[in-house]
CSV table of C-alpha atoms and ligand atoms in Angstrom, one decimal:
chain,number,residue,atom,x,y,z
W,1,UNK,CA,32.8,162.3,45.7
W,2,UNK,CA,32.3,161.3,49.2
W,3,UNK,CA,34.2,161.9,52.3
W,4,UNK,CA,35.0,159.2,54.7
W,5,UNK,CA,36.3,159.3,58.0
W,6,UNK,CA,38.4,156.3,58.9
W,7,UNK,CA,39.4,155.4,62.5
W,8,UNK,CA,42.5,153.1,63.0
W,9,UNK,CA,44.0,154.4,59.1
W,10,UNK,CA,47.1,154.2,60.1
W,11,UNK,CA,47.1,150.3,61.2
W,12,UNK,CA,47.6,147.3,59.2
W,13,UNK,CA,44.0,146.7,57.7
W,14,UNK,CA,43.1,150.5,58.1
W,15,UNK,CA,46.0,151.8,55.8
W,16,UNK,CA,45.0,149.1,53.0
W,17,UNK,CA,42.0,151.0,53.2
W,18,UNK,CA,43.2,154.2,52.9
W,19,UNK,CA,45.2,153.6,50.1
W,20,UNK,CA,42.5,152.1,48.2
W,21,UNK,CA,40.2,154.4,48.5
W,22,UNK,CA,42.7,157.1,47.4
W,23,UNK,CA,44.1,154.9,44.5
W,24,UNK,CA,40.8,153.2,43.7
W,25,UNK,CA,38.1,155.9,43.8
W,26,UNK,CA,37.5,159.4,43.8
W,27,UNK,CA,36.6,159.8,47.4
W,28,UNK,CA,38.5,161.5,50.1
W,29,UNK,CA,39.6,160.5,53.1
W,30,UNK,CA,40.1,161.9,56.7
W,31,UNK,CA,42.5,159.5,59.0
W,32,UNK,CA,41.8,159.6,62.7
W,33,UNK,CA,44.3,157.6,64.5
W,34,UNK,CA,46.3,158.0,68.0
W,35,UNK,CA,49.1,156.4,66.6
W,36,UNK,CA,49.6,153.7,69.3
W,37,UNK,CA,52.6,151.3,68.7
W,38,UNK,CA,50.5,149.8,66.0
W,39,UNK,CA,49.8,152.8,63.8
W,40,UNK,CA,52.5,153.5,61.3
W,41,UNK,CA,52.3,156.7,58.9
W,42,UNK,CA,55.0,155.3,57.1
W,43,UNK,CA,52.4,152.8,55.7
W,44,UNK,CA,50.7,155.9,54.2
W,45,UNK,CA,53.3,157.8,52.5
W,46,UNK,CA,52.2,156.3,48.8
W,47,UNK,CA,49.0,158.5,49.4
W,48,UNK,CA,49.8,161.4,51.9
W,49,UNK,CA,50.6,163.9,50.0
W,50,UNK,CA,47.4,163.7,47.9
W,51,UNK,CA,45.0,166.2,48.4
W,52,UNK,CA,42.0,164.0,49.1
W,53,UNK,CA,43.7,162.6,52.0
W,54,UNK,CA,43.9,164.4,55.8
W,55,UNK,CA,45.5,163.1,59.0
W,56,UNK,CA,44.3,163.8,62.2
W,57,UNK,CA,46.1,162.5,65.4
W,58,UNK,CA,43.2,161.6,67.7
W,59,UNK,CA,42.4,159.6,70.6
W,60,UNK,CA,38.5,158.0,69.6
W,61,UNK,CA,38.4,158.2,73.5
W,62,UNK,CA,38.7,162.2,73.7
W,63,UNK,CA,34.9,163.2,73.1
W,64,UNK,CA,35.9,166.7,72.4
W,65,UNK,CA,38.6,165.9,69.8
W,66,UNK,CA,36.2,163.6,68.1
W,67,UNK,CA,33.5,166.2,68.0
W,68,UNK,CA,35.9,169.1,66.4
W,69,UNK,CA,37.0,166.4,63.6
W,70,UNK,CA,33.2,165.7,62.7
W,71,UNK,CA,32.7,169.5,63.1
W,72,UNK,CA,35.7,170.6,60.9
W,73,UNK,CA,35.5,167.5,58.2
W,74,UNK,CA,31.9,167.0,57.7
W,75,UNK,CA,32.2,163.2,56.5
W,76,UNK,CA,29.5,161.3,54.7
W,77,UNK,CA,30.7,158.0,56.5
W,78,UNK,CA,32.3,156.6,59.0
W,79,UNK,CA,34.5,153.5,59.0
W,80,UNK,CA,35.4,152.5,62.1
W,81,UNK,CA,38.6,150.4,62.3
W,82,UNK,CA,40.7,151.7,65.2
W,83,UNK,CA,41.2,149.2,68.1
W,84,UNK,CA,43.7,147.2,70.4
W,85,UNK,CA,44.1,144.3,67.9
W,86,UNK,CA,46.5,141.7,69.2
W,87,UNK,CA,44.9,139.1,71.3
W,88,UNK,CA,48.3,138.3,73.5
W,89,UNK,CA,48.9,142.0,74.5
W,90,UNK,CA,44.7,141.6,75.7
W,91,UNK,CA,45.8,138.7,77.7
W,92,UNK,CA,49.1,140.3,79.6
W,93,UNK,CA,47.3,143.7,79.8
W,94,UNK,CA,43.2,144.1,79.0
W,95,UNK,CA,43.0,147.9,79.7
W,96,UNK,CA,43.6,149.5,76.6
W,97,UNK,CA,41.4,147.1,75.2
W,98,UNK,CA,38.5,147.7,77.3
W,99,UNK,CA,39.2,151.6,77.0
W,100,UNK,CA,39.5,152.0,73.1
W,101,UNK,CA,37.8,149.1,71.9
W,102,UNK,CA,34.3,149.6,74.1
W,103,UNK,CA,35.0,153.4,75.6
W,104,UNK,CA,36.0,154.5,71.9
W,105,UNK,CA,33.5,153.0,70.1
W,106,UNK,CA,30.9,154.5,72.7
W,107,UNK,CA,32.8,157.8,71.9
W,108,UNK,CA,32.8,157.5,68.7
W,109,UNK,CA,29.2,156.3,68.3
W,110,UNK,CA,28.1,159.3,70.5
W,111,UNK,CA,29.9,162.1,68.3
W,112,UNK,CA,28.3,160.3,65.1
W,113,UNK,CA,24.8,160.6,66.4
W,114,UNK,CA,25.1,164.0,67.1
W,115,UNK,CA,26.7,164.8,64.0
W,116,UNK,CA,24.4,162.6,62.4
W,117,UNK,CA,21.1,164.5,63.9
W,118,UNK,CA,21.9,167.9,62.8
W,119,UNK,CA,22.5,166.9,59.3
W,120,UNK,CA,19.9,167.7,56.4
W,121,UNK,CA,17.4,164.9,55.1
W,122,UNK,CA,19.8,163.6,52.3
W,123,UNK,CA,22.8,163.8,53.9
W,124,UNK,CA,21.2,162.0,56.9
W,125,UNK,CA,19.4,159.4,55.1
W,126,UNK,CA,23.0,158.8,52.8
W,127,UNK,CA,25.1,158.7,56.6
W,128,UNK,CA,26.5,155.3,57.1
W,129,UNK,CA,28.4,154.3,60.7
W,130,UNK,CA,30.7,151.1,59.3
W,131,UNK,CA,31.7,149.3,62.3
W,132,UNK,CA,34.4,146.4,61.7
W,133,UNK,CA,35.1,143.6,63.8
W,134,UNK,CA,36.5,140.0,64.1
W,135,UNK,CA,35.1,136.7,63.9
W,136,UNK,CA,36.7,136.0,67.4
W,137,UNK,CA,33.4,136.9,69.0
W,138,UNK,CA,31.9,133.9,68.0
W,139,UNK,CA,34.2,131.9,70.2
W,140,UNK,CA,35.8,128.6,69.0
W,141,UNK,CA,34.6,125.9,66.5
W,142,UNK,CA,35.1,122.2,67.0
W,143,UNK,CA,36.4,120.1,63.7
W,144,UNK,CA,33.4,121.2,61.7
W,145,UNK,CA,31.0,124.1,61.0
W,146,UNK,CA,31.7,127.6,60.3
W,147,UNK,CA,30.6,130.7,61.4
W,148,UNK,CA,27.7,132.1,60.1
W,149,UNK,CA,25.9,135.4,60.8
W,150,UNK,CA,23.5,134.0,62.9
W,151,UNK,CA,26.1,132.0,65.1
W,152,UNK,CA,25.4,133.3,69.2
W,153,UNK,CA,28.4,135.2,70.7
W,154,UNK,CA,31.0,133.6,72.8
W,155,UNK,CA,33.9,135.7,73.1
W,156,UNK,CA,37.0,134.0,74.9
W,157,UNK,CA,39.7,136.2,75.6
W,158,UNK,CA,39.8,140.4,76.4
W,159,UNK,CA,40.6,141.1,73.1
W,160,UNK,CA,37.2,139.1,71.7
W,161,UNK,CA,35.4,140.1,74.6
W,162,UNK,CA,36.0,143.9,74.1
W,163,UNK,CA,34.9,143.7,70.1
W,164,UNK,CA,32.1,141.8,71.1
W,165,UNK,CA,31.0,144.9,73.4
W,166,UNK,CA,31.6,147.4,70.6
W,167,UNK,CA,29.5,145.2,68.2
W,168,UNK,CA,26.6,145.1,70.6
W,169,UNK,CA,27.0,149.0,71.4
W,170,UNK,CA,26.9,149.4,67.6
W,171,UNK,CA,23.9,147.5,67.1
W,172,UNK,CA,22.3,148.7,70.1
W,173,UNK,CA,22.4,152.9,68.4
W,174,UNK,CA,20.7,151.5,65.4
W,175,UNK,CA,18.0,149.8,67.4
W,176,UNK,CA,17.5,152.3,69.7
W,177,UNK,CA,18.7,155.7,68.1
W,178,UNK,CA,18.4,154.9,64.5
W,179,UNK,CA,22.0,155.6,63.5
W,180,UNK,CA,22.2,153.9,60.2
W,181,UNK,CA,25.0,150.9,60.8
W,182,UNK,CA,26.7,148.2,58.9
W,183,UNK,CA,29.1,145.7,60.8
W,184,UNK,CA,31.4,143.3,59.6
W,185,UNK,CA,33.5,140.6,61.0
W,186,UNK,CA,36.1,139.3,59.5
W,187,UNK,CA,38.7,136.3,60.0
W,188,UNK,CA,42.6,136.5,60.3
W,189,UNK,CA,44.4,139.4,57.5
W,190,UNK,CA,47.6,138.9,56.5
W,191,UNK,CA,49.8,140.9,53.8
W,192,UNK,CA,52.1,144.0,53.6
W,193,UNK,CA,52.5,146.6,56.2
W,194,UNK,CA,51.2,143.8,59.1
W,195,UNK,CA,52.8,144.8,62.4
W,196,UNK,CA,55.6,141.8,63.4
W,197,UNK,CA,54.0,141.0,66.7
W,198,UNK,CA,51.2,138.7,64.5
W,199,UNK,CA,52.1,135.5,63.5
W,200,UNK,CA,52.9,135.8,59.7
W,201,UNK,CA,55.0,138.7,59.8
W,202,UNK,CA,56.8,137.8,62.7
W,203,UNK,CA,57.8,134.2,61.5
W,204,UNK,CA,59.0,136.0,58.1
W,205,UNK,CA,61.3,138.0,60.2
W,206,UNK,CA,62.6,136.0,62.5
W,207,UNK,CA,63.2,133.3,60.1
W,208,UNK,CA,65.5,135.9,58.0
W,209,UNK,CA,67.5,136.8,60.7
W,210,UNK,CA,67.5,133.1,62.0
W,211,UNK,CA,65.5,133.3,64.8
W,212,UNK,CA,63.2,131.1,67.0
W,213,UNK,CA,60.2,130.4,65.1
W,214,UNK,CA,57.3,130.1,68.0
W,215,UNK,CA,54.8,128.1,67.5
W,216,UNK,CA,51.9,127.7,70.1
W,217,UNK,CA,51.1,124.4,71.8
W,218,UNK,CA,51.4,121.8,68.9
W,219,UNK,CA,50.7,124.4,66.0
W,220,UNK,CA,47.4,122.7,65.1
W,221,UNK,CA,45.1,125.5,66.0
W,222,UNK,CA,43.0,126.3,62.9
W,223,UNK,CA,42.8,130.3,61.2
W,224,UNK,CA,41.0,131.1,58.2
W,225,UNK,CA,43.5,133.5,56.2
W,226,UNK,CA,42.5,136.5,54.0
W,227,UNK,CA,44.5,138.7,52.3
W,228,UNK,CA,44.2,142.1,53.3
W,229,UNK,CA,43.5,143.8,50.0
W,230,UNK,CA,40.6,141.3,49.8
W,231,UNK,CA,39.4,142.6,53.1
W,232,UNK,CA,39.8,145.9,52.1
W,233,UNK,CA,37.5,145.6,48.9
W,234,UNK,CA,34.6,143.8,51.0
W,235,UNK,CA,34.9,146.6,53.3
W,236,UNK,CA,34.6,149.1,50.6
W,237,UNK,CA,31.5,147.3,49.2
W,238,UNK,CA,29.5,146.8,52.3
W,239,UNK,CA,30.1,150.5,53.0
W,240,UNK,CA,28.6,151.0,49.4
W,241,UNK,CA,26.0,148.3,49.2
W,242,UNK,CA,25.5,146.4,52.5
W,243,UNK,CA,21.7,146.9,53.9
W,244,UNK,CA,21.4,149.0,56.7
W,245,UNK,CA,21.2,147.0,60.5
W,246,UNK,CA,22.9,143.8,58.8
W,247,UNK,CA,26.1,141.8,59.5
W,248,UNK,CA,28.3,140.4,56.9
W,249,UNK,CA,31.0,137.7,57.8
W,250,UNK,CA,34.1,138.2,55.0
W,251,UNK,CA,36.9,135.2,55.1
W,252,UNK,CA,38.9,133.4,52.9
W,253,UNK,CA,37.9,130.2,52.6
W,254,UNK,CA,41.2,129.4,53.7
W,255,UNK,CA,41.6,127.2,56.5
W,256,UNK,CA,44.9,125.8,57.8
W,257,UNK,CA,46.7,124.9,60.9
W,258,UNK,CA,49.9,127.4,62.4
W,259,UNK,CA,52.3,124.7,61.5
W,260,UNK,CA,51.0,124.6,57.7
W,261,UNK,CA,51.2,128.6,57.9
W,262,UNK,CA,54.8,128.5,59.2
W,263,UNK,CA,55.7,125.2,57.0
W,264,UNK,CA,54.7,127.6,54.2
W,265,UNK,CA,56.6,130.6,55.0
W,266,UNK,CA,59.7,128.4,55.3
W,267,UNK,CA,59.4,126.8,52.2
W,268,UNK,CA,59.0,129.9,50.2
W,269,UNK,CA,62.1,131.3,52.1
W,270,UNK,CA,64.0,128.6,51.2
W,271,UNK,CA,63.6,129.6,47.5
W,272,UNK,CA,63.9,133.0,47.8
W,273,UNK,CA,66.3,133.8,50.7
W,274,UNK,CA,68.3,130.3,50.4
W,275,UNK,CA,71.3,131.5,52.5
W,276,UNK,CA,69.6,130.5,55.3
W,277,UNK,CA,67.9,127.2,54.2
W,278,UNK,CA,66.4,125.0,55.2
W,279,UNK,CA,64.4,127.5,57.6
W,280,UNK,CA,61.7,125.2,59.5
W,281,UNK,CA,64.9,124.0,61.3
W,282,UNK,CA,63.8,127.0,63.2
W,283,UNK,CA,60.6,125.9,64.6
W,284,UNK,CA,60.4,126.1,68.1
W,285,UNK,CA,57.3,124.8,70.3
W,286,UNK,CA,56.2,127.1,72.9
W,287,UNK,CA,53.8,127.2,75.9
W,288,UNK,CA,50.4,127.6,74.8
W,289,UNK,CA,48.1,130.9,74.7
W,290,UNK,CA,46.0,130.7,77.5
W,291,UNK,CA,42.4,129.9,76.3
W,292,UNK,CA,43.7,129.1,72.6
W,293,UNK,CA,40.7,129.4,70.4
W,294,UNK,CA,40.9,125.9,68.5
W,295,UNK,CA,39.6,126.7,65.1
W,296,UNK,CA,37.9,129.7,63.6
W,297,UNK,CA,36.3,129.5,59.7
W,298,UNK,CA,34.0,131.8,58.1
W,299,UNK,CA,30.8,130.9,56.0
W,300,UNK,CA,31.3,134.1,53.5
W,301,UNK,CA,28.1,132.8,51.7
W,302,UNK,CA,26.1,136.1,52.6
W,303,UNK,CA,28.1,138.6,51.3
W,304,UNK,CA,28.8,136.6,48.5
W,305,UNK,CA,25.4,136.1,47.6
W,306,UNK,CA,23.8,139.6,48.7
W,307,UNK,CA,26.9,141.5,47.3
W,308,UNK,CA,28.7,139.7,44.9
W,309,UNK,CA,32.1,139.8,46.7
W,310,UNK,CA,34.8,137.0,46.4
W,311,UNK,CA,38.7,137.1,47.5
W,312,UNK,CA,40.9,137.8,44.5
W,313,UNK,CA,43.8,136.4,46.2
W,314,UNK,CA,44.4,132.8,47.2
W,315,UNK,CA,46.5,131.7,50.4
W,316,UNK,CA,49.4,130.6,48.0
W,317,UNK,CA,49.7,133.5,45.6
W,318,UNK,CA,48.9,135.7,48.5
W,319,UNK,CA,51.6,134.2,51.3
W,320,UNK,CA,54.4,134.4,48.3
W,321,UNK,CA,53.5,138.4,47.7
W,322,UNK,CA,53.4,139.1,51.8
W,323,UNK,CA,57.2,137.1,52.0
W,324,UNK,CA,58.4,139.2,48.8
W,325,UNK,CA,57.2,142.3,50.2
W,326,UNK,CA,58.7,142.0,53.5
W,327,UNK,CA,61.9,141.0,52.0
W,328,UNK,CA,61.8,144.0,49.8
W,329,UNK,CA,60.5,146.7,52.4
W,330,UNK,CA,63.6,146.4,54.9
W,331,UNK,CA,63.1,150.4,55.1
W,332,UNK,CA,59.5,149.7,56.8
W,333,UNK,CA,60.7,147.0,58.5
W,334,UNK,CA,63.6,148.8,60.1
W,335,UNK,CA,61.5,151.8,61.0
W,336,UNK,CA,58.4,149.9,63.0
W,337,UNK,CA,61.2,147.5,64.8
W,338,UNK,CA,64.3,150.2,65.7
W,339,UNK,CA,62.1,153.0,67.3
W,340,UNK,CA,63.2,155.5,64.6
W,341,UNK,CA,59.5,155.9,63.8
W,342,UNK,CA,58.5,157.6,66.4
W,343,UNK,CA,61.7,160.4,65.6
W,344,UNK,CA,59.8,160.4,62.3
W,345,UNK,CA,56.7,161.0,63.5
W,346,UNK,CA,57.9,163.9,66.2
W,347,UNK,CA,59.6,165.5,63.3
W,348,UNK,CA,57.2,165.4,60.6
W,349,UNK,CA,54.0,166.3,63.3
W,350,UNK,CA,55.8,167.9,66.1
W,351,UNK,CA,53.8,164.9,68.2
W,352,UNK,CA,55.2,162.3,69.6
W,353,UNK,CA,53.1,158.6,68.9
W,354,UNK,CA,51.4,157.3,71.6
W,355,UNK,CA,53.2,155.1,74.3
W,356,UNK,CA,52.9,151.4,73.6
X,1,NAD,P1,46.2,147.4,64.1
X,1,NAD,O1,46.6,147.0,65.3
X,1,NAD,O2,47.2,147.1,62.9
X,1,NAD,O3,45.9,148.9,64.0
X,1,NAD,C1,44.6,149.6,65.1
X,1,NAD,C2,45.2,151.2,64.7
X,1,NAD,O4,44.1,151.7,65.5
X,1,NAD,C3,46.5,151.8,64.9
X,1,NAD,O5,46.9,152.7,63.6
X,1,NAD,C4,46.3,152.4,66.1
X,1,NAD,O6,47.6,153.6,65.9
X,1,NAD,C5,45.0,152.9,66.1
X,1,NAD,N1,44.5,153.2,67.6
X,1,NAD,C6,44.3,152.4,68.6
X,1,NAD,N2,43.8,153.0,69.6
X,1,NAD,C7,43.0,154.2,69.2
X,1,NAD,C8,42.8,154.9,70.1
X,1,NAD,N3,42.5,155.2,71.1
X,1,NAD,N4,42.3,156.4,69.1
X,1,NAD,C9,42.9,156.2,67.6
X,1,NAD,N5,43.6,155.4,67.2
X,1,NAD,C10,43.5,154.5,67.7
X,1,NAD,O7,44.8,146.7,63.6
X,1,NAD,P2,44.3,146.1,62.4
X,1,NAD,O8,44.9,144.6,62.3
X,1,NAD,O9,44.6,146.8,61.2
X,1,NAD,O10,42.9,146.1,62.6
X,1,NAD,C11,41.9,146.9,62.2
X,1,NAD,C12,40.4,146.6,63.2
X,1,NAD,O11,40.1,145.2,62.3
X,1,NAD,C13,40.1,146.5,64.4
X,1,NAD,O12,39.3,147.1,65.0
X,1,NAD,C14,40.5,144.7,64.4
X,1,NAD,O13,39.5,144.3,65.9
X,1,NAD,C15,39.6,144.3,63.1
X,1,NAD,N6,40.1,143.0,62.9
X,1,NAD,C16,41.3,142.9,62.6
X,1,NAD,C17,41.7,141.1,61.7
X,1,NAD,C18,43.1,140.9,61.7
X,1,NAD,O14,43.1,139.7,61.2
X,1,NAD,N7,44.1,141.7,61.8
X,1,NAD,C19,40.5,140.8,61.2
X,1,NAD,C20,39.3,141.3,61.8
X,1,NAD,C21,39.1,142.5,62.1
X,2,DAU,O1,40.1,136.1,63.6
X,2,DAU,C1,40.6,137.3,63.6
X,2,DAU,C2,41.6,138.2,64.5
X,2,DAU,O2,43.0,137.7,63.8
X,2,DAU,C3,41.8,139.6,64.5
X,2,DAU,O3,40.5,139.9,65.2
X,2,DAU,C4,42.7,140.1,65.5
X,2,DAU,O4,42.9,141.1,65.6
X,2,DAU,C5,44.2,139.0,65.0
X,2,DAU,O5,45.3,139.5,65.6
X,2,DAU,C6,43.9,138.0,64.8
X,2,DAU,O6,44.2,137.2,66.1
X,2,DAU,P1,45.1,136.1,66.4
X,2,DAU,O7,45.0,135.9,67.6
X,2,DAU,O8,43.9,134.9,65.3
X,2,DAU,O9,46.2,136.3,65.3
X,2,DAU,P2,47.7,136.0,65.5
X,2,DAU,O10,48.5,136.4,64.6
X,2,DAU,O11,48.3,136.6,66.9
X,2,DAU,O12,47.9,134.2,65.9
X,2,DAU,C7,47.3,133.8,64.8
X,2,DAU,C8,47.9,132.2,65.4
X,2,DAU,O13,49.3,132.0,65.8
X,2,DAU,C9,46.9,131.6,66.8
X,2,DAU,O14,46.6,130.5,66.7
X,2,DAU,C10,48.1,131.7,67.7
X,2,DAU,C11,49.7,131.4,66.9
X,2,DAU,N1,50.6,132.1,66.9
X,2,DAU,C12,50.8,133.5,67.3
X,2,DAU,C13,52.1,134.4,67.7
X,2,DAU,C14,52.2,135.7,67.6
X,2,DAU,C15,52.0,131.3,67.3
X,2,DAU,O15,51.7,129.8,67.3
X,2,DAU,N2,53.0,131.7,67.8
X,2,DAU,C16,53.3,133.1,67.7
X,2,DAU,O16,54.2,133.8,67.9
């Protein structure tokens, strides 16, 4: 049994990782999360009473608090997911992205290095720092080709530039100080507990309430979609078996244009929620995202070949499950969209969730 310190465990992907650790392994988890607008403890109610789960409301930029967490919990590994994650927000306000994604990663690396240096030889050798990153660091593809682990970095948005910076810091802490790191770069995730500012949950919820479905530009930008639980399984595998200093690309081999994604959601809703069909009448073309990357596509051969990972979900089954989840989990949706969540955190923990 190991103790894993997960940063950003109240977010979309982090909460899937935490639920898997508690439900499917004997490991314990310390969830370090600031609870920004994107952090939601209601995504963890199914595991939060488990004695192997602990929560620390901590900002990763707060060096003293991060050091305290290491001292008190003595983790065997770190999985670093905490980040500002939304590209559109990074365009309208990049400051939080620079602070959390770059300075926060630096702070966490330094705390990890200090803690790791003081471990005994066996624990020091077994320690891992797993940095979770994105395919957006590679920039944008044309009509053909894939991102491999050797693709040069060409980040285009403030978000992807901040993530690229964090990847470089992690690489340098390995090269210079010998910190035992692994890095993963993943494509677009989708699934339950996704904050409804991102394309798929936004479109599901807007369609159900008869609101416009905004499509940027012509809807012909391409993303490579991966079901979030498949990503979480890949992350656990890389933590356990990844080679130190290596990078692994993770993707679903599921390229779709944004219009195809939105049409598929509309078709599923026509069947499951016929009272407001046809949903595709709500499709509305809006101004394009500035600097909008045209196409992402991950070559996931390395993680398949070296670690034996492959996704379990295909896009059709995963999307249907996701739509069903949003239709069934109206309380969770109401919580994240109504502000009621802020009151719940205040009552539960005596501290408010961080400002948007
Ligand atoms: P998310 O926005 O849903 O969650 C981020 C979490 O980090 C939230 O719980 C938030 O409260 C927390 N957080 C933010 N700033 C913090 C700080 N200063 N200190 C402590 N906690 C803080 O993000 P996500 O979609 O779950 O993404 C998780 C990670 O995976 C990110 O690093 C992101 O770059 C990466 N990633 C995401 C995707 C995707 O499609 N969502 C794909 C590839 C990689
Ligand atoms: O590729 C991995 C990245 O995927 C992650 O690193 C990011 O954290 C994650 O947010 C995601 O970034 P995207 O910008 O690709 O995701 P988003 O859901 O914001 O947008 C998906 C596509 O849909 C993109 O081409 C923009 C478009 N879009 C988005 C929204 C919110 C629309 O057309 N309309 C919308 O309303």
